[in-house]
Coordinates of C-alpha atoms in Angstrom, one line a residue:
X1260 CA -8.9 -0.8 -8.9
X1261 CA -12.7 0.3 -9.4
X1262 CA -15.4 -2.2 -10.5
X1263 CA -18.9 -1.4 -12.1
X1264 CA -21.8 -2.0 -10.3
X1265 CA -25.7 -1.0 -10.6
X1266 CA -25.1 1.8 -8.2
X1267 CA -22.0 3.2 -9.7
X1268 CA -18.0 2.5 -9.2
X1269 CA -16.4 0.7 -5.7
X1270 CA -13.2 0.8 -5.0
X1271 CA -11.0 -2.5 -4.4
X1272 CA -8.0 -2.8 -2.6
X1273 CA -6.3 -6.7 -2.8
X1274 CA -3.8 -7.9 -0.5
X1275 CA -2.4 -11.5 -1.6
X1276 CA -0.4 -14.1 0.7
X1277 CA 2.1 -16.3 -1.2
X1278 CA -0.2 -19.2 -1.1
X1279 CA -3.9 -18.2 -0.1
X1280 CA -6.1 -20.9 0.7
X1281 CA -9.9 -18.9 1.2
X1282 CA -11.1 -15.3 0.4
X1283 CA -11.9 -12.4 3.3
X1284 CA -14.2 -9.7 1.5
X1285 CA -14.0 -6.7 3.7
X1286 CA -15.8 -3.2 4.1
X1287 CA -16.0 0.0 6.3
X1288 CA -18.6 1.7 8.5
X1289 CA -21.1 4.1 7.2
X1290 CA -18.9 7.1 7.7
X1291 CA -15.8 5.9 7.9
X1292 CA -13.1 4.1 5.1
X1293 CA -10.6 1.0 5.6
X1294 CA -8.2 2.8 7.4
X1295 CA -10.0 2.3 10.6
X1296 CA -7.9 0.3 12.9
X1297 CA -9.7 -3.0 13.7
X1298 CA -9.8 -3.2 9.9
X1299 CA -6.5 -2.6 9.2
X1300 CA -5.8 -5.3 12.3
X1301 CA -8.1 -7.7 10.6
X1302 CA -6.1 -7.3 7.4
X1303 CA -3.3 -7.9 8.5
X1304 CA -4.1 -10.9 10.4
X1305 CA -6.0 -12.7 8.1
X1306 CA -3.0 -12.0 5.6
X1307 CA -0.9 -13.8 7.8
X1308 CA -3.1 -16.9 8.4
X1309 CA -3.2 -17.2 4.5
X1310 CA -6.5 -15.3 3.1
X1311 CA -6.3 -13.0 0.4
X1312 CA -7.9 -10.0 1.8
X1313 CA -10.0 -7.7 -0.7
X1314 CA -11.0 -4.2 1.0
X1315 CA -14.2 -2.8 -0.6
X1316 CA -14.9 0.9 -0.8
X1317 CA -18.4 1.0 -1.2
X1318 CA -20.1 3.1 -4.0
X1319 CA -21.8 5.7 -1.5
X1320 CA -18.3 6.6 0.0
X1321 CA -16.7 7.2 -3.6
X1322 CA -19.8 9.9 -4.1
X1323 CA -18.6 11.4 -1.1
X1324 CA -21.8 10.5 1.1
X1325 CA -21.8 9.9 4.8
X1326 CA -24.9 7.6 4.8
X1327 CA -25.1 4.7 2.7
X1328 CA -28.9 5.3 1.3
X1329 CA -30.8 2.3 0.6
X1330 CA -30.5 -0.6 1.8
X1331 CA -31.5 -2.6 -1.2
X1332 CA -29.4 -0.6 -3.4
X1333 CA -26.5 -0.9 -0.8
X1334 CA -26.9 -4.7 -0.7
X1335 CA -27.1 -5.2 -5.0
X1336 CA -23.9 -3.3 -5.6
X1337 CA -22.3 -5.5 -2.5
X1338 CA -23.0 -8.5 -4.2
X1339 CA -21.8 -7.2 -7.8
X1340 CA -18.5 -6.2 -6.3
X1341 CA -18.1 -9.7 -4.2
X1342 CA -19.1 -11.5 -7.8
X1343 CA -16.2 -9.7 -9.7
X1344 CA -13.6 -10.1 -6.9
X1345 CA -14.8 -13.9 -6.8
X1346 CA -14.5 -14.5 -10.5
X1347 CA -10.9 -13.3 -10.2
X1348 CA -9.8 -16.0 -7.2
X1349 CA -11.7 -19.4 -8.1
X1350 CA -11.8 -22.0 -6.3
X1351 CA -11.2 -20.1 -3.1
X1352 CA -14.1 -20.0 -0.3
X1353 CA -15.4 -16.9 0.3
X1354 CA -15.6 -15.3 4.0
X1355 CA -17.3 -11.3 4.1
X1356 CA -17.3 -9.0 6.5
X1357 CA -17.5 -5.1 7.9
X1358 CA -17.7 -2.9 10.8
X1359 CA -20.6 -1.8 11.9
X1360 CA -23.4 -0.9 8.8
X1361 CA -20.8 -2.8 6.8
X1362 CA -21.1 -5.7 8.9
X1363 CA -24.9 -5.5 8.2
X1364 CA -24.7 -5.5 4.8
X1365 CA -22.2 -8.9 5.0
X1366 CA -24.6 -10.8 7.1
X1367 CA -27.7 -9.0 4.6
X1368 CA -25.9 -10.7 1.6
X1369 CA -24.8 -13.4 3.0
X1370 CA -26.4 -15.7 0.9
X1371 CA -26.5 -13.9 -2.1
X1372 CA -22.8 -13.6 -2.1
X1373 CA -22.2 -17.6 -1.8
X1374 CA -20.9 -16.2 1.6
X1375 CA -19.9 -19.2 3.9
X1376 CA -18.7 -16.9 7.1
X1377 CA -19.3 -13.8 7.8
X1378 CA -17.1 -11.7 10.0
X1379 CA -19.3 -8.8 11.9
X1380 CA -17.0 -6.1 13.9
X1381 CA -19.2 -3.5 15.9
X1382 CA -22.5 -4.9 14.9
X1383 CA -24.8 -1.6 15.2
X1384 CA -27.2 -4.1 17.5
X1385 CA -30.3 -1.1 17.3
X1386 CA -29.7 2.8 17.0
X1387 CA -27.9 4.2 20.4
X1388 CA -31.0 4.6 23.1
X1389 CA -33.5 2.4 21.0
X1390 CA -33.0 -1.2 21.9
X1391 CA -36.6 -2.1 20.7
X1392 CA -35.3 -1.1 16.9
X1393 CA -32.8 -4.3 17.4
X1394 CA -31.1 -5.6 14.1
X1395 CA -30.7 -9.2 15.5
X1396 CA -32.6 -11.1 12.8
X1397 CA -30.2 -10.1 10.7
X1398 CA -27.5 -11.7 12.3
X1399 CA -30.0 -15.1 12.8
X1400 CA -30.8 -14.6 8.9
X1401 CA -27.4 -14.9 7.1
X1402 CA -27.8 -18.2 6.2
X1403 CA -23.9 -18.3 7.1
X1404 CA -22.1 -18.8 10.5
X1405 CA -21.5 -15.6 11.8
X1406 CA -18.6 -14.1 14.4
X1407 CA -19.3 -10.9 16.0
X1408 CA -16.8 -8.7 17.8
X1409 CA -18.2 -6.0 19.5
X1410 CA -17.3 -3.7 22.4
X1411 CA -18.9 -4.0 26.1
X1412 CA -19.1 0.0 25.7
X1413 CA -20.7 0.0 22.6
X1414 CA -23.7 2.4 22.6
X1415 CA -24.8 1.1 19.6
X1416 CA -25.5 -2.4 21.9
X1417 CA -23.9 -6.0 22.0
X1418 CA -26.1 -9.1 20.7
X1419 CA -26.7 -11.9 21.9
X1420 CA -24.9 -14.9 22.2
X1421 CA -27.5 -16.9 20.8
X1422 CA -27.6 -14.5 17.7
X1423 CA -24.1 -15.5 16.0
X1424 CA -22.3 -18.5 15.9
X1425 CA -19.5 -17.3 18.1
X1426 CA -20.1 -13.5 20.1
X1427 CA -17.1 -11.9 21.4
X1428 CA -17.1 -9.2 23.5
X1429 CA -14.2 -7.4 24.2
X1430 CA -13.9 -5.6 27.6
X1431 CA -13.3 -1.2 27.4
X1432 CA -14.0 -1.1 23.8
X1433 CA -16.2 0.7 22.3
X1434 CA -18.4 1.1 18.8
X1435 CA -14.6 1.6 17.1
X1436 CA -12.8 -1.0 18.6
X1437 CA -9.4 1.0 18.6
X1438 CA -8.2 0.3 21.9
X1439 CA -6.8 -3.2 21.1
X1440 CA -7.4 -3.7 17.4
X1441 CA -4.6 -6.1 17.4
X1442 CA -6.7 -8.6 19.6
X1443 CA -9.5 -8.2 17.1
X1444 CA -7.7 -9.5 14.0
X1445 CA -6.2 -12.1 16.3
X1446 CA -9.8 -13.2 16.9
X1447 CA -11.0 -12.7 13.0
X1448 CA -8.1 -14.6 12.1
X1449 CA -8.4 -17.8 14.1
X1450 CA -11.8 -17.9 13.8
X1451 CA -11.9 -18.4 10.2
X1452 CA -8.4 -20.3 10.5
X1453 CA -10.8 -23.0 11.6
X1454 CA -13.9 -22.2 10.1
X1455 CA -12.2 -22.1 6.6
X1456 CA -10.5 -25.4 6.8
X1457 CA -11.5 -27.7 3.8
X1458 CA -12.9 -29.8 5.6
X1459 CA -14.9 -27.3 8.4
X1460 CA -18.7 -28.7 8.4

C-alpha cells in the first residue's frame, strides 16, 4: 500500500503474526530497497518473536533517486509514514529501525515518532576515510534506547559502545551485513524480545 506524505508517496509492506504484541517500523539504505538480506533476516525474526513488521519504502526511492536529499525532508515524511502505520495498530509499542542512512533517520526521529527502540543495522558511523565527520550524536540523541549491529569491516566505521545502548559487532562483516544475516535478526529479535516486554523500564 502507498501512504501520503509531505514529500510525496511511500510504500508499505505489513507482515502480521497471529497475535503481535509491539510494532517494528523498518527501512532500507540510501541505495538500496528491503530486499537486502539482514532486513529480510530481521523480518523474519521479529515475525517470529511476535511483532508486526511494517517495511517502509521511502519517498526518494519510489522517484527513482539513489540519494535521499534532505535530511529534514527525509525525516518529516518518516514520521508521517510511522503516524499512519501507528494509527492502524493501536495500542501496540512502537520499535524503528534501518540499515545504514535508514538507520539514521530512525534514531533522527526517534522522538518524533513516539519511538521507544530503535534498531540501527550498519550505522554509517562517518563517510568511509573521514572519521572526524562522525554521526555519533545522533545515536546519543534519540531520546530512545538504541541497538546497533554493525560489521568489524565496515568502512563506513563502528561506534562506540558508549554511543548505543547495546553495540554489536559482528566479526567478517561488512557495511551489508550479508554474510550471516540470519545472526542479525537473531540479535534484532531478542533484543527487543526484552526491550519490548510490558513491563521493560
Amino acid at each position: 500500500m502507498e501512504f501520503t506524505t509531505p514529500h510525496g508517496p511511500a510504500r508499505v509492506e505489513i507482515d502480521r503474526p497471529r497475535n503481535p504484541w509491539f510494532l517494528l517500523v523498518l527501512t532500507h539504505g540510501s541505495a538500496g530497497g528491503l530486499d537486502a538480506p539482514d532486513l529480510v533476516a530481521v523480518r523474519e525474526a521479529v515475525l517470529c518473536a511476535g511483532g508486526v513488521v511494517a517495511g517502509v519504502t521511502q519517498p526518494f526511492r519510489l522517484r527513482g533517486a539513489r540519494a535521499p536529499g534532505s535530511a529534514v525532508k527525509q525525516d518529516e515524511a518518516w514520521v508521517a509514514v510511522v503516524e499512519e502505520i501507528r494509527r492502524r495498530h493501536p495500542g501496540l509499542p512502537l520499535a524503528q529501525g534501518g540499515r545504514s542512512n535508514g538507520a539514521r533517520v530512525a534514531c533522527r526521529t526517534a522522538l518524533a515518532a513516539g519511538a521507544s527502540a530503535v534498531v540501527a543495522l550498519a550505522f554509517p558511523l562517518h563517510p568511509p576515510g573521514r572519521p572526524e565527520r562522525s554521526r555519533a550524536q545522533e545515536l546519543r540523541g534519540a531520546g530512545a534506547e538504541v541497538l546497533v549491529v554493525n560489521g568489524d569491516r565496515d568502512p563506513f566505521g563502528v561506534p562506540e559502545a558508549t554511543d548505543a545502548a547495546r553495540l554489536v559487532v559482528l566479526a567478517g562483516e561488512g557495511h551489508d551485513l550479508k554474510k550471516d544475516p540470519a545472526r542479525v535478526g537473531e540479535v534484532v529479535a531478542g533484543w527487543l524480545r526484552e526491550r519490548m516486554r510490558p513491563d521493560a523500564g
